[in-house]
Short mmCIF file of C-alpha atoms in Angstrom, two decimals:
data_model
loop_
_atom_site.label_atom_id
_atom_site.label_comp_id
_atom_site.label_asym_id
_atom_site.label_seq_id
_atom_site.Cartn_x
_atom_site.Cartn_y
_atom_site.Cartn_z
CA UNK A 1 -40.18 67.06 -10.01
CA UNK A 2 -41.45 68.79 -13.14
CA UNK A 3 -45.15 69.41 -13.76
CA UNK A 4 -46.13 69.43 -17.44
CA UNK A 5 -48.79 68.50 -19.97
CA UNK A 6 -49.25 64.98 -21.28
CA UNK A 7 -51.83 63.05 -23.28
CA UNK A 8 -52.80 60.21 -20.94
CA UNK A 9 -54.55 57.01 -22.05
CA UNK A 10 -56.62 55.98 -19.04
CA UNK A 11 -58.23 52.89 -20.59
CA UNK A 12 -58.63 50.89 -23.80
CA UNK A 13 -61.10 52.42 -26.22
CA UNK A 14 -61.15 55.82 -24.53
CA UNK A 15 -59.86 59.07 -26.06
CA UNK A 16 -56.61 60.50 -24.77
CA UNK A 17 -57.00 63.01 -21.96
CA UNK A 18 -54.76 66.09 -21.73
CA UNK A 19 -53.60 66.19 -18.11
CA UNK A 20 -51.07 67.85 -15.86
CA UNK A 21 -48.59 65.15 -14.84
CA UNK A 22 -45.63 65.08 -12.48
CA UNK A 23 -42.37 63.80 -13.92
CA UNK A 24 -39.79 62.70 -11.35
CA UNK A 25 -36.09 63.45 -11.85
CA UNK A 26 -33.90 60.84 -13.53
CA UNK A 27 -32.26 58.18 -11.38
CA UNK A 28 -28.83 56.70 -12.04
CA UNK A 29 -28.41 55.75 -15.69
CA UNK A 30 -31.49 57.73 -16.78
CA UNK A 31 -32.11 60.87 -18.84
CA UNK A 32 -34.95 63.37 -18.56
CA UNK A 33 -35.88 64.87 -21.89
CA UNK A 34 -38.05 67.82 -22.92
CA UNK A 35 -39.98 66.48 -25.91
CA UNK A 36 -40.34 69.06 -28.69
CA UNK A 37 -42.21 67.01 -31.31
CA UNK A 38 -43.60 63.50 -31.72
CA UNK A 39 -45.19 61.58 -34.55
CA UNK A 40 -48.37 59.55 -34.21
CA UNK A 41 -47.60 55.96 -35.21
CA UNK A 42 -50.14 53.22 -35.93
CA UNK A 43 -48.69 51.23 -33.03
CA UNK A 44 -49.91 53.94 -30.63
CA UNK A 45 -53.40 53.53 -32.07
CA UNK A 46 -53.13 49.74 -31.73
CA UNK A 47 -52.65 50.19 -27.98
CA UNK A 48 -55.77 52.34 -27.73
CA UNK A 49 -57.71 49.69 -29.65
CA UNK A 50 -56.57 46.91 -27.30
CA UNK A 51 -54.47 45.27 -30.00
CA UNK A 52 -51.64 44.39 -27.60
CA UNK A 53 -52.03 42.41 -24.39
CA UNK A 54 -48.92 43.44 -22.52
CA UNK A 55 -49.66 47.17 -22.10
CA UNK A 56 -50.67 48.41 -18.66
CA UNK A 57 -53.07 51.33 -18.22
CA UNK A 58 -53.11 54.21 -17.47
CA UNK A 59 -50.22 54.90 -19.82
CA UNK A 60 -48.56 57.76 -21.69
CA UNK A 61 -48.10 56.63 -25.28
CA UNK A 62 -45.87 57.99 -28.05
CA UNK A 63 -42.61 56.44 -29.23
CA UNK A 64 -41.55 58.57 -32.23
CA UNK A 65 -40.26 61.70 -30.55
CA UNK A 66 -37.36 64.11 -30.48
CA UNK A 67 -36.30 66.58 -27.84
CA UNK A 68 -33.63 68.21 -25.71
CA UNK A 69 -31.94 66.74 -22.64
CA UNK A 70 -33.13 68.58 -19.50
CA UNK A 71 -31.12 66.66 -16.90
CA UNK A 72 -29.24 63.38 -16.45
CA UNK A 73 -28.88 60.90 -13.64
CA UNK A 74 -25.73 59.67 -12.01
CA UNK A 75 -23.32 57.84 -14.32
CA UNK A 76 -24.78 59.12 -17.61
CA UNK A 77 -21.94 60.00 -19.99
CA UNK A 78 -23.26 59.85 -23.58
CA UNK A 79 -25.53 62.91 -23.35
CA UNK A 80 -25.65 66.13 -21.34
CA UNK A 81 -28.25 68.85 -20.70
CA UNK A 82 -28.92 70.86 -23.86
CA UNK A 83 -28.14 68.03 -26.29
CA UNK A 84 -30.66 67.29 -29.04
CA UNK A 85 -31.70 63.65 -28.81
CA UNK A 86 -34.06 61.01 -30.15
CA UNK A 87 -35.42 58.44 -27.70
CA UNK A 88 -35.55 55.02 -29.33
CA UNK A 89 -38.12 52.27 -28.73
CA UNK A 90 -35.36 49.72 -29.40
CA UNK A 91 -32.56 49.99 -26.87
CA UNK A 92 -28.89 49.27 -27.50
CA UNK A 93 -27.17 48.49 -24.22
CA UNK A 94 -23.92 47.61 -25.99
CA UNK A 95 -23.23 44.76 -23.60
CA UNK A 96 -25.63 41.86 -24.27
CA UNK A 97 -24.89 39.05 -26.74
CA UNK A 98 -27.21 40.57 -29.36
CA UNK A 99 -25.66 44.05 -29.12
CA UNK A 100 -22.20 42.50 -29.43
CA UNK A 101 -23.25 40.60 -32.58
CA UNK A 102 -22.51 42.85 -35.60
CA UNK A 103 -25.33 41.23 -37.57
CA UNK A 104 -28.00 41.84 -34.89
CA UNK A 105 -29.90 44.97 -33.95
CA UNK A 106 -31.84 43.37 -31.10
CA UNK A 107 -31.08 44.10 -27.44
CA UNK A 108 -31.94 41.83 -24.54
CA UNK A 109 -33.05 44.84 -22.51
CA UNK A 110 -35.69 45.91 -25.03
CA UNK A 111 -39.45 45.55 -24.63
CA UNK A 112 -39.72 42.33 -26.67
CA UNK A 113 -37.88 40.60 -23.81
CA UNK A 114 -39.71 42.32 -20.98
CA UNK A 115 -42.50 44.87 -20.74
CA UNK A 116 -41.41 48.50 -20.91
CA UNK A 117 -44.46 49.79 -19.05
CA UNK A 118 -42.12 50.61 -16.17
CA UNK A 119 -38.47 51.67 -16.20
CA UNK A 120 -35.79 49.00 -15.62
CA UNK A 121 -36.01 49.35 -11.83
CA UNK A 122 -39.75 48.47 -12.10
CA UNK A 123 -40.97 51.92 -11.09
CA UNK A 124 -42.56 54.81 -13.00
CA UNK A 125 -41.45 58.44 -13.19
CA UNK A 126 -45.00 59.61 -14.02
CA UNK A 127 -47.85 60.42 -11.65
CA UNK A 128 -51.19 62.10 -12.33
CA UNK A 129 -54.00 62.83 -9.87
CA UNK A 130 -52.16 60.78 -7.29
CA UNK A 131 -51.97 57.70 -9.52
CA UNK A 132 -48.96 55.99 -11.08
CA UNK A 133 -48.91 56.35 -14.87
CA UNK A 134 -47.15 53.71 -16.96
CA UNK A 135 -44.43 54.26 -19.54
CA UNK A 136 -44.66 53.03 -23.15
CA UNK A 137 -41.61 51.45 -24.81
CA UNK A 138 -39.56 53.59 -22.36
CA UNK A 139 -40.30 56.60 -24.58
CA UNK A 140 -43.75 58.07 -23.73
CA UNK A 141 -43.26 61.03 -26.06
CA UNK A 142 -46.86 62.22 -25.60
CA UNK A 143 -45.54 63.88 -22.43
CA UNK A 144 -43.75 67.24 -22.53
CA UNK A 145 -41.08 65.70 -20.28
CA UNK A 146 -40.15 62.04 -20.09
CA UNK A 147 -37.50 59.89 -18.41
CA UNK A 148 -35.67 57.22 -20.41
CA UNK A 149 -32.74 54.82 -19.77
CA UNK A 150 -29.50 56.16 -21.25
CA UNK A 151 -29.15 53.12 -23.52
CA UNK A 152 -32.40 54.11 -25.28
CA UNK A 153 -31.35 57.74 -25.94
CA UNK A 154 -29.43 58.87 -29.03
CA UNK A 155 -27.59 62.19 -29.37
CA UNK A 156 -28.05 63.79 -32.80
CA UNK A 157 -26.70 66.75 -34.78
CA UNK A 158 -27.51 70.09 -33.14
CA UNK A 159 -28.64 71.41 -36.54
CA UNK A 160 -31.44 68.82 -36.88
CA UNK A 161 -35.03 70.15 -36.95
CA UNK A 162 -36.70 68.10 -34.20
CA UNK A 163 -40.17 68.38 -35.75
CA UNK A 164 -38.87 66.48 -38.80
CA UNK A 165 -36.29 64.02 -37.48
CA UNK A 166 -38.66 62.69 -34.84
CA UNK A 167 -39.79 60.30 -37.60
CA UNK A 168 -36.36 58.68 -37.51
CA UNK A 169 -37.31 57.36 -34.06
CA UNK A 170 -39.62 54.73 -35.54
CA UNK A 171 -41.60 54.96 -38.77
CA UNK A 172 -39.03 56.14 -41.28
CA UNK A 173 -36.20 54.02 -39.88
CA UNK A 174 -38.38 50.92 -39.84
CA UNK A 175 -39.57 51.20 -43.44
CA UNK A 176 -36.40 52.54 -45.05
CA UNK A 177 -34.26 49.98 -43.22
CA UNK A 178 -36.57 47.09 -44.13
CA UNK A 179 -35.60 47.69 -47.77
CA UNK A 180 -31.96 48.70 -47.28
CA UNK A 181 -30.86 46.43 -44.43
CA UNK A 182 -33.27 43.52 -44.10
CA UNK A 183 -34.20 42.80 -47.72
CA UNK A 184 -30.99 44.27 -49.15
CA UNK A 185 -32.88 45.25 -52.29
CA UNK A 186 -30.69 44.99 -55.39
CA UNK A 187 -30.47 47.53 -58.20
CA UNK A 188 -32.83 46.74 -61.08
CA UNK A 189 -35.10 44.54 -58.98
CA UNK A 190 -38.90 44.55 -58.67
CA UNK A 191 -40.66 45.24 -55.38
CA UNK A 192 -44.22 45.21 -54.03
CA UNK A 193 -45.17 47.19 -50.92
CA UNK A 194 -48.43 46.27 -49.14
CA UNK A 195 -49.72 49.22 -47.12
CA UNK A 196 -48.96 52.89 -47.80
CA UNK A 197 -48.92 54.48 -44.38
CA UNK A 198 -45.87 56.29 -43.06
CA UNK A 199 -43.87 53.08 -42.70
CA UNK A 200 -44.97 51.63 -46.06
CA UNK A 201 -44.06 54.83 -47.87
CA UNK A 202 -40.68 54.75 -46.14
CA UNK A 203 -40.23 51.25 -47.60
CA UNK A 204 -40.96 52.77 -51.02
CA UNK A 205 -38.27 55.38 -50.37
CA UNK A 206 -35.83 52.64 -49.37
CA UNK A 207 -36.55 50.57 -52.47
CA UNK A 208 -35.99 53.61 -54.66
CA UNK A 209 -32.74 54.48 -52.88
CA UNK A 210 -31.55 50.90 -53.41
CA UNK A 211 -32.13 51.21 -57.16
CA UNK A 212 -35.23 49.06 -57.66
CA UNK A 213 -36.50 49.44 -61.22
CA UNK A 214 -40.12 48.66 -60.44
CA UNK A 215 -41.92 49.47 -57.18
CA UNK A 216 -45.56 48.40 -57.07
CA UNK A 217 -47.52 50.03 -54.24
CA UNK A 218 -50.59 48.16 -52.95
CA UNK A 219 -53.36 49.74 -50.86
CA UNK A 220 -57.15 49.89 -50.71
CA UNK A 221 -56.97 53.67 -50.15
CA UNK A 222 -56.42 55.29 -53.56
CA UNK A 223 -55.90 58.67 -51.90
CA UNK A 224 -52.39 57.53 -50.99
CA UNK A 225 -51.33 56.70 -54.54
CA UNK A 226 -50.18 60.22 -55.48
CA UNK A 227 -47.88 60.38 -52.46
CA UNK A 228 -46.55 56.89 -53.20
CA UNK A 229 -45.64 57.91 -56.75
CA UNK A 230 -44.04 61.12 -55.51
CA UNK A 231 -41.81 59.02 -53.25
CA UNK A 232 -40.80 56.50 -55.90
CA UNK A 233 -43.59 54.01 -56.65
CA UNK A 234 -43.77 53.18 -60.35
CA UNK A 235 -47.29 51.69 -60.18
CA UNK A 236 -50.13 51.68 -57.66
CA UNK A 237 -52.88 49.06 -57.45
CA UNK A 238 -55.98 48.58 -55.33
CA UNK A 239 -56.80 44.91 -54.54
CA UNK A 240 -60.51 45.81 -54.58
CA UNK A 241 -60.26 46.56 -58.30
CA UNK A 242 -59.60 42.89 -59.11
CA UNK A 243 -61.67 39.72 -58.94
CA UNK A 244 -58.63 37.53 -58.32
CA UNK A 245 -56.28 37.44 -55.32
CA UNK A 246 -53.73 40.24 -55.32
CA UNK A 247 -50.82 37.77 -55.34
CA UNK A 248 -52.08 36.43 -58.67
CA UNK A 249 -52.34 39.97 -60.03
CA UNK A 250 -48.77 40.75 -59.02
CA UNK A 251 -47.48 37.48 -60.44
CA UNK A 252 -49.15 38.22 -63.79
CA UNK A 253 -47.82 41.79 -63.79
CA UNK A 254 -44.24 40.66 -63.26
CA UNK A 255 -44.13 37.24 -64.93
CA UNK A 256 -42.95 35.16 -61.99
CA UNK A 257 -43.62 37.40 -59.00
CA UNK A 258 -41.63 40.28 -57.55
CA UNK A 259 -38.10 39.96 -56.24
CA UNK A 260 -39.01 41.57 -52.92
CA UNK A 261 -42.35 42.04 -51.18
CA UNK A 262 -43.07 43.96 -47.98
CA UNK A 263 -46.12 43.56 -45.76
CA UNK A 264 -46.57 46.81 -43.83
CA UNK A 265 -50.09 46.32 -42.48
CA UNK A 266 -49.97 43.59 -39.84
CA UNK A 267 -52.80 41.35 -41.05
CA UNK A 268 -52.37 37.58 -41.39
CA UNK A 269 -54.07 37.42 -44.81
CA UNK A 270 -51.93 40.15 -46.35
CA UNK A 271 -48.79 38.58 -44.87
CA UNK A 272 -49.52 35.36 -46.74
CA UNK A 273 -50.49 37.29 -49.90
CA UNK A 274 -47.21 39.20 -49.76
CA UNK A 275 -45.26 35.96 -49.43
CA UNK A 276 -47.13 34.40 -52.35
CA UNK A 277 -46.56 37.46 -54.54
CA UNK A 278 -42.78 37.14 -54.63
CA UNK A 279 -40.74 34.86 -56.89
CA UNK A 280 -41.29 31.24 -55.82
CA UNK A 281 -37.56 30.41 -55.75
CA UNK A 282 -35.51 33.51 -55.03
CA UNK A 283 -38.18 35.90 -53.78
CA UNK A 284 -37.78 37.58 -50.39
CA UNK A 285 -40.76 38.69 -48.31
CA UNK A 286 -40.24 41.05 -45.36
CA UNK A 287 -42.79 41.20 -42.53
CA UNK A 288 -42.87 44.81 -41.32
CA UNK A 289 -46.42 45.30 -40.02
CA UNK A 290 -47.11 44.47 -36.37
CA UNK A 291 -49.78 41.78 -35.86
CA UNK A 292 -52.21 41.78 -32.95
CA UNK A 293 -51.25 39.81 -29.85
CA UNK A 294 -52.12 36.14 -30.31
CA UNK A 295 -52.33 36.30 -34.11
CA UNK A 296 -51.64 33.03 -35.91
CA UNK A 297 -50.64 32.37 -39.51
CA UNK A 298 -51.87 29.54 -41.71
CA UNK A 299 -50.12 29.07 -45.05
CA UNK A 300 -49.19 26.42 -47.58
CA UNK A 301 -45.61 25.28 -46.75
CA UNK A 302 -44.96 24.91 -50.48
CA UNK A 303 -44.73 28.70 -50.53
CA UNK A 304 -41.37 28.45 -48.76
CA UNK A 305 -40.30 24.93 -49.71
CA UNK A 306 -39.55 26.10 -53.24
CA UNK A 307 -36.99 28.59 -51.96
CA UNK A 308 -38.74 31.81 -50.94
CA UNK A 309 -37.31 33.63 -47.93
CA UNK A 310 -39.67 35.03 -45.28
CA UNK A 311 -38.10 37.45 -42.82
CA UNK A 312 -39.16 39.86 -40.12
CA UNK A 313 -37.56 43.20 -39.39
CA UNK A 314 -37.23 45.12 -36.14
CA UNK A 315 -36.87 48.90 -36.49
CA UNK A 316 -35.48 48.33 -39.97
CA UNK A 317 -32.47 46.33 -38.82
CA UNK A 318 -30.61 49.40 -37.53
CA UNK A 319 -28.47 49.30 -34.40
CA UNK A 320 -30.33 52.35 -33.22
CA UNK A 321 -27.79 54.26 -31.12
CA UNK A 322 -25.14 53.78 -33.81
CA UNK A 323 -27.33 54.35 -36.85
CA UNK A 324 -29.78 57.10 -35.92
CA UNK A 325 -27.18 59.92 -35.84
CA UNK A 326 -26.06 58.82 -39.32
CA UNK A 327 -29.66 58.78 -40.59
CA UNK A 328 -30.19 62.29 -39.22
CA UNK A 329 -26.98 63.45 -40.94
CA UNK A 330 -28.18 61.87 -44.20
CA UNK A 331 -31.43 63.82 -43.88
CA UNK A 332 -29.50 67.05 -43.32
CA UNK A 333 -27.44 66.20 -46.43
CA UNK A 334 -30.74 65.84 -48.35
CA UNK A 335 -30.16 62.17 -49.20
CA UNK A 336 -33.86 61.61 -48.46
CA UNK A 337 -36.78 63.90 -47.64
CA UNK A 338 -38.66 63.16 -44.43
CA UNK A 339 -40.78 66.27 -44.91
CA UNK A 340 -42.87 64.57 -47.60
CA UNK A 341 -44.16 62.05 -45.04
CA UNK A 342 -45.57 64.75 -42.75
CA UNK A 343 -49.10 65.68 -43.78
CA UNK A 344 -50.40 67.31 -40.58
CA UNK A 345 -49.03 69.28 -37.61
CA UNK A 346 -51.07 69.72 -34.44
CA UNK A 347 -50.55 70.89 -30.87
CA UNK A 348 -50.55 68.13 -28.24
CA UNK A 349 -53.97 69.36 -27.10
CA UNK A 350 -55.37 68.08 -30.41
CA UNK A 351 -53.81 64.61 -30.17
CA UNK A 352 -57.19 62.91 -30.53
CA UNK A 353 -57.77 64.79 -33.78
CA UNK A 354 -54.49 63.36 -35.04
CA UNK A 355 -55.66 59.83 -34.28
CA UNK A 356 -58.95 60.50 -36.08
CA UNK A 357 -57.01 61.56 -39.19
CA UNK A 358 -54.98 58.34 -38.99
CA UNK A 359 -58.04 56.10 -38.64
CA UNK A 360 -59.78 57.86 -41.52
CA UNK A 361 -56.79 57.30 -43.80
CA UNK A 362 -56.39 61.06 -44.26
CA UNK A 363 -52.88 61.40 -42.85
CA UNK A 364 -49.49 59.83 -43.46
CA UNK A 365 -47.78 61.25 -40.40
CA UNK A 366 -49.21 63.77 -37.98
CA UNK A 367 -46.57 65.46 -35.87
CA UNK A 368 -47.65 66.77 -32.47
CA UNK A 369 -45.80 69.65 -30.85
CA UNK A 370 -45.75 71.09 -27.34
#
């Protein structure tokens, strides 16, 4: 058993508490990882706000981490102690019907099928003050050590800086892949991106990499416009500056609507606005933002009857264990710059400060380090 620091969420609506936790050794098929760095993602904040119903407290959050393998359980073959790894919130067991489908990146063992608040054997490796602490998405990267199933761990290049490539674990992969894999943005096309957080800006990067000629960034926080333009946005607009619905504004700006729109917020009204802002016949709208549990959509079916395509994306459509090493290599080859997404770096002891920056709209990505 290893004793280490972790930021524990004891209850909804309460700040994280820095505690000493005990982390049990890995069982068969599991890996214990020393987390070096972890990003703060909006989904972590959603849990603290009570946005999701299927999360059990107390829990150690964090799902965008990178670290070094400390030890492995019986039967683990893909990683060994000392390897640099990224734990992924979307598993790839390699055996289920979805993993065997080349067009799918889902896995039947992932948390959308069953809760990942405990490990697959329905027990936890975390205890604190004599109490069981729950896992989060099998990652729990707000702990200095964590235990994860082997099929949710990805070995990466030993040269990778862990405080940068941790973003590949969720935010960057999700946004960049939404444009590259899910939408399959074509060169010369027009795009609109709703929401300019870390994931939304990664969508902008993906649209630029795909050769889009016009990338319109949409957000009510004008402070994010400079960063959006630095990453590839050609125009930035604030819906609050107009008296008409933003979908009408975008349609007028482009003639018939954009070719591709991306909703990266998770609100029902902006999801419908994003759909309505793309071309009525050949437009493609990608749902990237995560809605609150129980959310319902109400929209005019004519929006899709005319031919629009409305799609969701899960971690950007990547088969994570296959794709993440390649994404890390692409970063090392300077094919994209993750560094521009990182606006703040804080020690784990200041995790709550990182969440305050996120809620205030002052950060893109805060990376916590141990």
